[in-house]
Short mmCIF file of C-alpha atoms and ligand atoms in Angstrom, two decimals:
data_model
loop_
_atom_site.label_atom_id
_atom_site.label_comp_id
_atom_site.label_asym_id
_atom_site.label_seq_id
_atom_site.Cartn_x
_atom_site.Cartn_y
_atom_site.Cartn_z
CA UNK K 280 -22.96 -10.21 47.18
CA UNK K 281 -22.45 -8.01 44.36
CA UNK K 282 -24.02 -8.81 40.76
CA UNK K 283 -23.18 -7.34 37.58
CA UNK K 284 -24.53 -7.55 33.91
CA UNK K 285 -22.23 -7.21 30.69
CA UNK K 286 -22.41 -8.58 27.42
CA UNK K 287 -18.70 -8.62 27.18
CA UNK K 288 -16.09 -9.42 29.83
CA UNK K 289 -12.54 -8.54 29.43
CA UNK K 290 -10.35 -9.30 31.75
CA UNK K 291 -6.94 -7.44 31.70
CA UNK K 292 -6.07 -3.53 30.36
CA UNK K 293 -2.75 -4.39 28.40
CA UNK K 294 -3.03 -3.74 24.87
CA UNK K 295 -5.23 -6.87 23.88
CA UNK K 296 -7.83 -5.85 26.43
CA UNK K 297 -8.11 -2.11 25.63
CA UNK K 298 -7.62 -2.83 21.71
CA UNK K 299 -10.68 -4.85 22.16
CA UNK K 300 -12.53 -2.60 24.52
CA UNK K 301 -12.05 0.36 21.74
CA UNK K 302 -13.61 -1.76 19.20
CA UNK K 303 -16.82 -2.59 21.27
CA UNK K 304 -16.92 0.73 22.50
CA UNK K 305 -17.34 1.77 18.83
CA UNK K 306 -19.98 -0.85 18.49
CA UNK K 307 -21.75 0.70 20.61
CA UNK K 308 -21.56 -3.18 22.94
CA UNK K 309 -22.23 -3.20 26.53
CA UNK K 310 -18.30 -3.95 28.00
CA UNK K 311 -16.70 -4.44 31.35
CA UNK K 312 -12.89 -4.26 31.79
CA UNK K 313 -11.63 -5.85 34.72
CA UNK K 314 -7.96 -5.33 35.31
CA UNK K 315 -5.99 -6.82 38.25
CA UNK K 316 -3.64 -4.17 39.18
CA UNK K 317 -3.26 -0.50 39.96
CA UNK K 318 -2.46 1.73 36.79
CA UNK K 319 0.29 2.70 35.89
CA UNK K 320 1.91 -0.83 36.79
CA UNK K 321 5.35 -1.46 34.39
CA UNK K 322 4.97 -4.37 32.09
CA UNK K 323 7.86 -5.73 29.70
CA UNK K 324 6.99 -5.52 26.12
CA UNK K 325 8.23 -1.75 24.75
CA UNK K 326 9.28 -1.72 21.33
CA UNK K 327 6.46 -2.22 18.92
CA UNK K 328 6.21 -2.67 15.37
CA UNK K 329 4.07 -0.77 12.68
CA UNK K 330 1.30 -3.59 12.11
CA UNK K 331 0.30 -2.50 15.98
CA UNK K 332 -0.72 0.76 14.47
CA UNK K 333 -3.31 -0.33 11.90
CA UNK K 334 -4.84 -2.29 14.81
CA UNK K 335 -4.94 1.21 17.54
CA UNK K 336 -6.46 2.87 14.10
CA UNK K 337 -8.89 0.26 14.09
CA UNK K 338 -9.49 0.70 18.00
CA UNK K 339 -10.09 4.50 17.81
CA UNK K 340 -6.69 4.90 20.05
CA UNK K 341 -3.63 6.14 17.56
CA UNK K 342 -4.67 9.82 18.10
CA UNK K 343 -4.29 9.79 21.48
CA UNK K 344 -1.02 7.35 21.36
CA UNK K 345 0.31 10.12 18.68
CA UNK K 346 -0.22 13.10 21.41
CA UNK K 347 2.20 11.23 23.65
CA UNK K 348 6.12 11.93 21.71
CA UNK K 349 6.86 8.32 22.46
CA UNK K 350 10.52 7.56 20.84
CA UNK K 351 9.71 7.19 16.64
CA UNK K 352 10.94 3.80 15.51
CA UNK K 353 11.95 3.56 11.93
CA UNK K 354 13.23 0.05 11.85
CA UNK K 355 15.74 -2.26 13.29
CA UNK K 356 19.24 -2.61 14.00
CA UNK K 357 21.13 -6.07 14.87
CA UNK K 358 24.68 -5.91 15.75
CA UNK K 359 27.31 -8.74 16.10
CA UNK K 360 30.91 -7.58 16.97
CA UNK K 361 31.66 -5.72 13.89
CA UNK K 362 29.39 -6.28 11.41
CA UNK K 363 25.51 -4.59 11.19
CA UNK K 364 22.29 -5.02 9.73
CA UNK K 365 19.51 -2.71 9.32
CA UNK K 366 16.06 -3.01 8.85
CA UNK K 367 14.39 -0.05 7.37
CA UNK K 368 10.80 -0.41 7.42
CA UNK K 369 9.56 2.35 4.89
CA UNK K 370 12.30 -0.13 2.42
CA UNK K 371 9.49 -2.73 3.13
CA UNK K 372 7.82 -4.81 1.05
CA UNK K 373 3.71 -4.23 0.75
CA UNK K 374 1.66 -1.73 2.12
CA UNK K 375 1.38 -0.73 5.65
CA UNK K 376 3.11 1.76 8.23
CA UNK K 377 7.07 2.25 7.85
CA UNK K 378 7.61 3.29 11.13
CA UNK K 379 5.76 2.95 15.32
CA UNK K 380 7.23 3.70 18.49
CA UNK K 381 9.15 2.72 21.55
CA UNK K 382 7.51 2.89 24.61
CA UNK K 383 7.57 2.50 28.38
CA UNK K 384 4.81 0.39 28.56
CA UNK K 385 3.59 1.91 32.03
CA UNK K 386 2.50 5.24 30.74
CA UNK K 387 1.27 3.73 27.29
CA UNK K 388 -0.93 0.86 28.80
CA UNK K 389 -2.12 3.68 31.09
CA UNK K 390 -2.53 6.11 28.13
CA UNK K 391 -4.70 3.28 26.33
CA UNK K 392 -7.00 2.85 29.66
CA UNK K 393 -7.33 6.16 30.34
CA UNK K 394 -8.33 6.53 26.62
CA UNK K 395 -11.12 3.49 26.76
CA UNK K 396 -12.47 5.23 30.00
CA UNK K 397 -12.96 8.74 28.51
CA UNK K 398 -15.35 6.85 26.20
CA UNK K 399 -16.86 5.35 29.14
CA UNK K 400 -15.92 1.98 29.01
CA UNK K 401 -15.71 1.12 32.42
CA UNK K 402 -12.47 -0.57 34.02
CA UNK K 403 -12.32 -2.10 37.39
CA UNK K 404 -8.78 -1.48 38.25
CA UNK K 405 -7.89 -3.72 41.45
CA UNK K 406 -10.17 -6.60 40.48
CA UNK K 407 -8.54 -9.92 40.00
CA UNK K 408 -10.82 -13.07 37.88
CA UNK K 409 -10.47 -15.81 40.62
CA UNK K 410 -13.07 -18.31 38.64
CA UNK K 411 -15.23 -18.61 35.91
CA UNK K 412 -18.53 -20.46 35.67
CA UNK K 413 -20.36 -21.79 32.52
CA UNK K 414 -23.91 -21.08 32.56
CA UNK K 415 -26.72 -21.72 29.92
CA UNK K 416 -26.67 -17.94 28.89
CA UNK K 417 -22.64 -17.64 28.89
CA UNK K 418 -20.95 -17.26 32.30
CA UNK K 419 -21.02 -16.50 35.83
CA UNK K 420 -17.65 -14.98 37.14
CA UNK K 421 -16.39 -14.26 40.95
CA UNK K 422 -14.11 -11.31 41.22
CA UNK K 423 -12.44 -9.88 44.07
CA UNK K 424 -12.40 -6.08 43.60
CA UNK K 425 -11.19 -4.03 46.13
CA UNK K 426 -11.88 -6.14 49.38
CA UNK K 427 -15.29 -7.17 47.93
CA UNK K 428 -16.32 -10.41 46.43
CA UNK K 429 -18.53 -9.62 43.38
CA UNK K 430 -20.23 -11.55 40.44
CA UNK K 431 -20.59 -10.34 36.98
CA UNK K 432 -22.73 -12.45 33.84
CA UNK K 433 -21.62 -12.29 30.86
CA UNK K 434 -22.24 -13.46 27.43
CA UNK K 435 -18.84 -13.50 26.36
CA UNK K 436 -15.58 -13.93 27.88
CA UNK K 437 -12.39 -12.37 26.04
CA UNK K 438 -9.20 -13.53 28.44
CA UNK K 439 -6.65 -10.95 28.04
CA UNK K 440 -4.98 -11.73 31.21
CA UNK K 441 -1.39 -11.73 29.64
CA UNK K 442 1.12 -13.79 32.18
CA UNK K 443 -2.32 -14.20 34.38
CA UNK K 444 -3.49 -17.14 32.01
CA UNK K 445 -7.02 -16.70 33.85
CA UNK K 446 -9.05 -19.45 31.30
CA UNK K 447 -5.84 -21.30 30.30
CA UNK K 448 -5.47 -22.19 33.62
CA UNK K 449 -9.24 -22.81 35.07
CA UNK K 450 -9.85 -24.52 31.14
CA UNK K 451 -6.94 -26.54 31.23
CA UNK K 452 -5.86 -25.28 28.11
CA UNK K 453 -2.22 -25.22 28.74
CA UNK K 454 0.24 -26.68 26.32
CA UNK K 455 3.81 -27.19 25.94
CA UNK K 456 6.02 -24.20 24.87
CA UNK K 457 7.56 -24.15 21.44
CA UNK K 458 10.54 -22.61 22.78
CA UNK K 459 11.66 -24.01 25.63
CA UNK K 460 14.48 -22.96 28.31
CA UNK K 461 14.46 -19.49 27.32
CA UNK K 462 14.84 -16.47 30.11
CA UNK K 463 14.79 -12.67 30.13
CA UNK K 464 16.47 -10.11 32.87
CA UNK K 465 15.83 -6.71 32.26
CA UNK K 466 16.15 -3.32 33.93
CA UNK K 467 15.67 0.21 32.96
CA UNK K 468 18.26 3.23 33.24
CA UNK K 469 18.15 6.95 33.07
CA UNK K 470 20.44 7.28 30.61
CA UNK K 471 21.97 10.58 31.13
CA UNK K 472 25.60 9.87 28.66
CA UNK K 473 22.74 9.29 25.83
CA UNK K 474 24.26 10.16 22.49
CA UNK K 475 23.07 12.37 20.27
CA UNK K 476 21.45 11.28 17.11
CA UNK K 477 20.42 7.57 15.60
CA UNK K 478 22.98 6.01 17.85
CA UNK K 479 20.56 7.43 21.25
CA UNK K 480 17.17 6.49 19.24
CA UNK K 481 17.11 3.56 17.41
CA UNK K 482 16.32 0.42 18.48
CA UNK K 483 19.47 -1.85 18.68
CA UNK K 484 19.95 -5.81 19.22
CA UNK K 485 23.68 -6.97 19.80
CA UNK K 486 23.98 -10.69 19.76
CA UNK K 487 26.87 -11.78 22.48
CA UNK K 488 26.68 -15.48 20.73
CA UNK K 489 23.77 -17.72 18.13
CA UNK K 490 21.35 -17.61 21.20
CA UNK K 491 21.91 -14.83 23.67
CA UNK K 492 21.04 -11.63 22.97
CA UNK K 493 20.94 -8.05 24.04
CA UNK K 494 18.40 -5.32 23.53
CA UNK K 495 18.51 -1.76 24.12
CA UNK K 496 15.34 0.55 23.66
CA UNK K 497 15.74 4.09 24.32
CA UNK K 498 12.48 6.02 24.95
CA UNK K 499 11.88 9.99 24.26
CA UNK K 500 11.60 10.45 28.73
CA UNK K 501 15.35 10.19 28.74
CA UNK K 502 15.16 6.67 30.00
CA UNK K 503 16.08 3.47 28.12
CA UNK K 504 15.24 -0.56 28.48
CA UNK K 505 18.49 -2.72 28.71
CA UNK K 506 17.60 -6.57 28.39
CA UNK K 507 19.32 -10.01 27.75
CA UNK K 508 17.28 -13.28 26.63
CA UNK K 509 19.41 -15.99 26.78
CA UNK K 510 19.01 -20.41 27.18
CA UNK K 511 18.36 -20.74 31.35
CA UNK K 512 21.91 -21.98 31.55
CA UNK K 513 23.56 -18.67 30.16
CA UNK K 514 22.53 -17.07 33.89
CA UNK K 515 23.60 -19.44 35.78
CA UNK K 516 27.76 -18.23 35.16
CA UNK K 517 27.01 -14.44 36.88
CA UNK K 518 26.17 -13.28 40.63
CA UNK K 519 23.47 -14.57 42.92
CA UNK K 520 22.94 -10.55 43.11
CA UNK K 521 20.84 -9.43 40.18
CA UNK K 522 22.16 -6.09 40.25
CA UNK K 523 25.90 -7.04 39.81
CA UNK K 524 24.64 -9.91 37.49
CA UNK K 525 23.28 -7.64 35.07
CA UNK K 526 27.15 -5.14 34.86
CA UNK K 527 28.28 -8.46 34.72
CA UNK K 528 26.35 -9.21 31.86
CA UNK K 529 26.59 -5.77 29.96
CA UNK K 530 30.87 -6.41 30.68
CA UNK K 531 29.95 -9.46 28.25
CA UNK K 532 28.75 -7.15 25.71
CA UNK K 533 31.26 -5.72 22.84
CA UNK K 534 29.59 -3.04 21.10
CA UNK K 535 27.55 -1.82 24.42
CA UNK K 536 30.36 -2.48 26.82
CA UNK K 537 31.06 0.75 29.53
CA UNK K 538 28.46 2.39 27.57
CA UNK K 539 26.14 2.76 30.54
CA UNK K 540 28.84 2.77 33.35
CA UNK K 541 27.31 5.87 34.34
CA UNK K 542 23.80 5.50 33.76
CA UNK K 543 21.58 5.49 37.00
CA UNK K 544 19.44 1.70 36.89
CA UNK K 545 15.69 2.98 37.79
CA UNK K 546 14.89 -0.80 39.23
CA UNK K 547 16.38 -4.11 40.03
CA UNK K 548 16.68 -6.28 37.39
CA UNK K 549 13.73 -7.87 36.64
CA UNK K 550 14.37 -11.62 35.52
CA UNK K 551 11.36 -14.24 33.82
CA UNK K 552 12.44 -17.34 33.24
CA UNK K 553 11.10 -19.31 30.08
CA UNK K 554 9.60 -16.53 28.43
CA UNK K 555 7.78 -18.60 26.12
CA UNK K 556 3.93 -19.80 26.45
CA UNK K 557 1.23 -21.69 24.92
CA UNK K 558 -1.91 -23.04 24.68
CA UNK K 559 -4.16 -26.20 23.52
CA UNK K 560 -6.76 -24.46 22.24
CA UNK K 561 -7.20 -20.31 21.46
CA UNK K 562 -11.19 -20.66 21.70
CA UNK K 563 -14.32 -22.22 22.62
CA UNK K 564 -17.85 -21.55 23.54
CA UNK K 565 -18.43 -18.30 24.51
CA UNK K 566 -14.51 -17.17 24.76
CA UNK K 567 -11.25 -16.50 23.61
CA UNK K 568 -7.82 -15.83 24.32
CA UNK K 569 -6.03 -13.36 22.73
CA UNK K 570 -2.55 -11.39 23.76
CA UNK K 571 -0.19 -13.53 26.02
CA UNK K 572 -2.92 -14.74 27.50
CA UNK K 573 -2.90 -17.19 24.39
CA UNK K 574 0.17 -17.70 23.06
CA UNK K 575 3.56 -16.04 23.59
CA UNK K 576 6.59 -17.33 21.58
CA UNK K 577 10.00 -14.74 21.94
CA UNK K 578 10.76 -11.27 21.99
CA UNK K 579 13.25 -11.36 19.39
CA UNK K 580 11.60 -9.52 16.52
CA UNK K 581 8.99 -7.58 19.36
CA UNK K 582 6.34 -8.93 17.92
CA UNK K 583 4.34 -9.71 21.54
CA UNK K 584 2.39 -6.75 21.31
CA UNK K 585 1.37 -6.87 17.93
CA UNK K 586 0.06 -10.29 18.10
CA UNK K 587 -1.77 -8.59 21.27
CA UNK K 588 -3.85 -5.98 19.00
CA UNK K 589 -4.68 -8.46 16.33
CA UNK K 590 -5.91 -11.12 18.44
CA UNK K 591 -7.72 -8.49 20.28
CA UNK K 592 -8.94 -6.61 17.68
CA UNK K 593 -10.54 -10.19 15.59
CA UNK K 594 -11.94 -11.42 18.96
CA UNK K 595 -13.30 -8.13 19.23
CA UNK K 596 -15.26 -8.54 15.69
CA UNK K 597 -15.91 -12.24 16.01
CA UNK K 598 -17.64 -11.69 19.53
CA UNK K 599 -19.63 -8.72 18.11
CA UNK K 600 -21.16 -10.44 15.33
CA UNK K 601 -22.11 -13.43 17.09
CA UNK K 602 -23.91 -10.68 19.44
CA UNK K 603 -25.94 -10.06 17.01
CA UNK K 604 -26.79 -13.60 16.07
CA UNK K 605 -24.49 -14.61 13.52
CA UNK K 606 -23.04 -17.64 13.20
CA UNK K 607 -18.94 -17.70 13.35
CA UNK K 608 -16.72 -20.41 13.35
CA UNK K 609 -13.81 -19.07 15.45
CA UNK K 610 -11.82 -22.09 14.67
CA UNK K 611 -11.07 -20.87 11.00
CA UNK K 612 -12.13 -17.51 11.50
CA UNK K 613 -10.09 -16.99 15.22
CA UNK K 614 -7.92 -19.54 15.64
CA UNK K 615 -6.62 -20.72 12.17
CA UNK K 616 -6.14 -17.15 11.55
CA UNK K 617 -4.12 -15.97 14.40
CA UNK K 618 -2.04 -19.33 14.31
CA UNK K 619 -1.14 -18.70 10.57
CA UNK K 620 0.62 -15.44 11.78
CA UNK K 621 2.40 -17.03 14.20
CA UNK K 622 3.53 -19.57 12.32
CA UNK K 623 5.02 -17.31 10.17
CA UNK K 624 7.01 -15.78 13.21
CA UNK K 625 7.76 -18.59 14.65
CA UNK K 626 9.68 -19.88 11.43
CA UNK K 627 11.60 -16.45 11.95
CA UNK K 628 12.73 -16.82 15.36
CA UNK K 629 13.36 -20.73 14.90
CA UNK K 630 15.69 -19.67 12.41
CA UNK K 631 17.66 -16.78 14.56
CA UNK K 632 17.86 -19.04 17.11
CA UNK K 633 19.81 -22.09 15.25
CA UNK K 634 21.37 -19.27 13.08
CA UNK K 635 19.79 -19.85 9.59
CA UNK K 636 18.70 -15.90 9.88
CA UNK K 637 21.18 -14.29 11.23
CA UNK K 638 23.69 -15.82 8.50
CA UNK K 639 20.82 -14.01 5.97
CA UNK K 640 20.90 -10.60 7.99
CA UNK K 641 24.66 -10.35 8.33
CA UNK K 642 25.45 -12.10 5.22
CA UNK K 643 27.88 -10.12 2.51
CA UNK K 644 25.64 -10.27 -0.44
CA UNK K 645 22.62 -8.51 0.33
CA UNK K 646 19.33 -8.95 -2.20
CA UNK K 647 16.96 -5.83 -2.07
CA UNK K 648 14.12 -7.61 -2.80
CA UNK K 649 14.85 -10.11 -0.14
CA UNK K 650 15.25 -7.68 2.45
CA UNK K 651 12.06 -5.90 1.79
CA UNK K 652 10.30 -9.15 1.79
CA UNK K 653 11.69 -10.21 5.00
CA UNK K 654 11.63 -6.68 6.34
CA UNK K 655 7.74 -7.09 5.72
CA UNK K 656 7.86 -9.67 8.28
CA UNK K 657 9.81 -7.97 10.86
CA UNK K 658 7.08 -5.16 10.70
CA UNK K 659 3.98 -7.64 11.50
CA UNK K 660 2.88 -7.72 8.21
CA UNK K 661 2.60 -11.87 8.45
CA UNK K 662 -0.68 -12.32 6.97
CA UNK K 663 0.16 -10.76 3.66
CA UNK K 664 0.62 -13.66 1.71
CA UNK K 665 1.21 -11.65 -1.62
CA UNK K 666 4.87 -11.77 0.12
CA UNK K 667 6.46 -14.75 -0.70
CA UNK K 668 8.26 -14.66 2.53
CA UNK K 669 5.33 -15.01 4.32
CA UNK K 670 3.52 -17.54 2.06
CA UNK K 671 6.29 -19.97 1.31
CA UNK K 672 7.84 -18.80 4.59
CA UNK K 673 9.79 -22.45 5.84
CA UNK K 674 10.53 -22.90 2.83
CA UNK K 675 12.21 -19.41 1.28
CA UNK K 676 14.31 -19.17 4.62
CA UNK K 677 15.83 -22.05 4.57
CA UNK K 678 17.27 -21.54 0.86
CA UNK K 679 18.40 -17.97 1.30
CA UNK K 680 19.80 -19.12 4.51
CA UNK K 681 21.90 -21.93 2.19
CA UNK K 682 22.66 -19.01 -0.30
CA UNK K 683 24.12 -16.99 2.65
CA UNK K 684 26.38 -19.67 3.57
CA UNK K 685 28.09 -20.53 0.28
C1 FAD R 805 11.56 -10.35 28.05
C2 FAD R 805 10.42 -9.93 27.19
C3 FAD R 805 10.58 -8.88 26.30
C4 FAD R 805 9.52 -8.49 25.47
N1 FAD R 805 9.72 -7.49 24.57
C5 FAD R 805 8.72 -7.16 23.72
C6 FAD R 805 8.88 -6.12 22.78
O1 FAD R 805 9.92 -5.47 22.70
N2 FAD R 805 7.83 -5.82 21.98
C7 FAD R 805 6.63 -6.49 22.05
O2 FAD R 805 5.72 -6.20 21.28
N3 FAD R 805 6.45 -7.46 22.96
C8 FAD R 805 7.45 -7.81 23.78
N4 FAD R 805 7.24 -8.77 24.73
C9 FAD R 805 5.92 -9.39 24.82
C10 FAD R 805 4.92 -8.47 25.52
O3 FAD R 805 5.36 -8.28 26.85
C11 FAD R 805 3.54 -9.10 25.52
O4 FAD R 805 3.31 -9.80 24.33
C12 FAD R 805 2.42 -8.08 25.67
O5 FAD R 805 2.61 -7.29 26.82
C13 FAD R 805 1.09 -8.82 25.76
O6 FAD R 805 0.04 -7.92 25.99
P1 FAD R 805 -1.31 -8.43 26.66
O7 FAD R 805 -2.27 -7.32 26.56
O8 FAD R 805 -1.66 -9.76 26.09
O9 FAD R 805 -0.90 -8.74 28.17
P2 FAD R 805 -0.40 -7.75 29.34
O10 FAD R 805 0.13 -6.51 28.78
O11 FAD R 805 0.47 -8.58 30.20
O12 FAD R 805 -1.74 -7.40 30.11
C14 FAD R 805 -2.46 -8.38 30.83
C15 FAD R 805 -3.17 -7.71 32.00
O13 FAD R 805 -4.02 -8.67 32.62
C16 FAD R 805 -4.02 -8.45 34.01
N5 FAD R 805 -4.45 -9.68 34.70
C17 FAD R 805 -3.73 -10.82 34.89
N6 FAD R 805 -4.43 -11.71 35.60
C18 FAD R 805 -5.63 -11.14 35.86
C19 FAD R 805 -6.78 -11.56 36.58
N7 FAD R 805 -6.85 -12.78 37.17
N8 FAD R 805 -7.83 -10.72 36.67
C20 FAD R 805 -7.76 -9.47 36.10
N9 FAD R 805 -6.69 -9.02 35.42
C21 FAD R 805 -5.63 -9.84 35.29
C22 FAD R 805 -2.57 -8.07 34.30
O14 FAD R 805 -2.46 -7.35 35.51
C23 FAD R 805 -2.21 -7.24 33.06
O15 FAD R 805 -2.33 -5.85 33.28
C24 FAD R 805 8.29 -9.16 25.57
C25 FAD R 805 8.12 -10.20 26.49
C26 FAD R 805 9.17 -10.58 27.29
C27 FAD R 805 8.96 -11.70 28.25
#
């Protein structure tokens, strides 16, 4: 049988994993990716949000993600029948980037790999985790890569299997979603009636009722990302057939509606059912779990991949320095850490989901400062707690959202 040395294993080349790989890499650390699938392979997950591009800066990977013309996002757009609200991200509250991209997550996964293995990080594409072992000096773990049983040691484990769940699963670690009964079908197009201008760039959400929602994402390739999340039930009225479900769906739309009659779908829908994920625990001795792998709450305000990078990036750091025989305490430096962040989000989509925000976003009195504090939020920026929208999060939402009604 094979055998292997590493200091650090990663498993999985999605942003968490190569975020993390790029930071070792710089650290000069001795790093195996293993990644499950062929690349390019199409993931969900393609508008991002400008915290994600302090964390590539941090990786050594926004140069090479600038080179690519992905789609420029400058902020938001949510519709419902005929009223709109924008989120303008350079009107944000706080430091940080204004604007990020859209992107079809095939080519800019691939672009990330491809950037990690220039540097000569290597990445075992076709090589699926099937169990980990916990040794004295870290861990022992069996991989089947390319028809051949192998097994690598390792000092550290970071789990950036997204969806896989490798150490959630084989730790027990998994926990009850927050959000529960919540589903996803999605599908791309080649949109070849695009209109010119803002209307064929931006970003753009159009809620069909308080919880069902539909997202469209054009990309610079000429293609765009047409989506629904909805409660499981919502599905349940359209075909057995997901291709006629999803006209059937976009016929449900009013702002969208005929708007891609002509538009050429690229595949068949793709549909996940309750999107959301979590975990008991986000670390432990001699791992962690960052990305989806960890902790995945709603797409929403696309914050998936951003909560990717910065989990990445920290376990990246924390795994370093105990490398090199410091002592960290992941629970507050890790876990408390990442958690705060995601309380702060999950406040946010709590509250779009029993409509506390979206009578804020859509209400007829807008405050400036309000919406730069919240737009602050919407751009990842939820560990900035000079932002009184982050730090008294719960609290601020819920008396705006009172404001908003009267
Ligand atoms: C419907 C929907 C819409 C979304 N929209 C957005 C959005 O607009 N913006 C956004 O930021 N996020 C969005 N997300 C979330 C986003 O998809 C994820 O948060 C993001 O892709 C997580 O990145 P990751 O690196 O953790 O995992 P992934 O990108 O999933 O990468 C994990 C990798 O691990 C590999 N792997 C799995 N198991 C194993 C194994 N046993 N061995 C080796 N490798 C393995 C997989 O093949 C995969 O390549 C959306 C999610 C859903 C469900």
């Amino acid at each position: 049988m094979n055998k292997e040395i590493t200091d650090i294993l990663i498993i999985g080349a999605g942003p968490s994993g190569t975020i993390a790989a790029g930071y070792l890499e710089k650290k000069e650390v001795s790093v195996l990716v293993v990644e499950k699938e062929q690349f390019p392979r199409f993931t969900i997950g393609e508008s991002l949000i400008p915290r994600v591009m302090d964390n590539l800066a941090e990786a050594g990977l926004l140069d090479t993600v600038k080179k690519q013309q992905y789609q420029k996002k400058f902020g938001a757009r949510f519709i419902r029948g005929s009223e709109e609200a924008w989120f303008d991200f350079s009107k944000k509250y706080g430091k940080g980037w204004d604007w990020t991209w859209q992107v079809p997550r095939d080519h800019f996964d691939h672009t990330l790999a491809l950037a990690i293995e220039e540097r000569e990080v290597p990445i075992w594409y076709q090589a699926e985790v099937l169990q980990v072992h916990r040794t004295e000096e870290g861990w022992e773990v069996l991989i089947h890569h390319n028809g051949i049983q192998k097994t690598v040691f390792c000092r550290f484990i970071i789990d950036a299997s997204g969806n896989g769940r490798v150490l959630a699963r084989q730790l027990e670690l998994e926990a009850p979603a927050k959000i529960e009964d919540h589903s996803s079908v999605f599908t791309q197009i080649s949109e070849v009636s695009r209109p010119a201008g803002p209307e064929g760039e931006q970003i753009s959400f159009e809620i069909l009722n308080q919880r069902t929602w539909f997202w469209y994402i054009p990309f610079s390739n000429g293609n765009s990302s047409l989506g629904f999340v909805a409660p499981n039930q919502w599905f349940e009225q359209f075909s057995k057939n997901t291709s006629e479900a999803f006209q059937e769906m976009l016929e449900q739309t009013a702002y969208y509606k005929g708007r891609f009659d002509q538009d050429p779908i690229i595949f068949e829908p793709i549909k996940i059912q309750n999107i959301s994920k979590n975990v008991s625990s986000l670390c432990g001795k001699g791992f962690a779990l960052t990305g989806n792998s960890a902790e995945f709450l709603d797409p929403v305000f696309s914050s998936g991949v951003a909560f990717a990078t910065e989990s990445g990036l920290l376990a990246a750091k924390l795994a370093f320095r105990e490398l090199q025989g410091e002592v960290v305490n992941w629970e507050t430096e890790y876990s408390e850490y990442i958690r705060s962040g995601v309380k702060v989000f999950s406040t946010y989509v709590k509250a779009w989901y029993d409509g506390r925000l979206q009578r804020i976003f859509f209400s007829k009195y807008q405050n400036e400062q309000i919406k730069e504090q919240i737009c602050a939020v919407l751009a990842g920026y939820v560990w900035d707690k000079s932002n009184p929208f982050v730090r008294n999060h719960e609290r601020l939402v819920n008396n705006v959202a009172l404001l908003a009604e009267s």
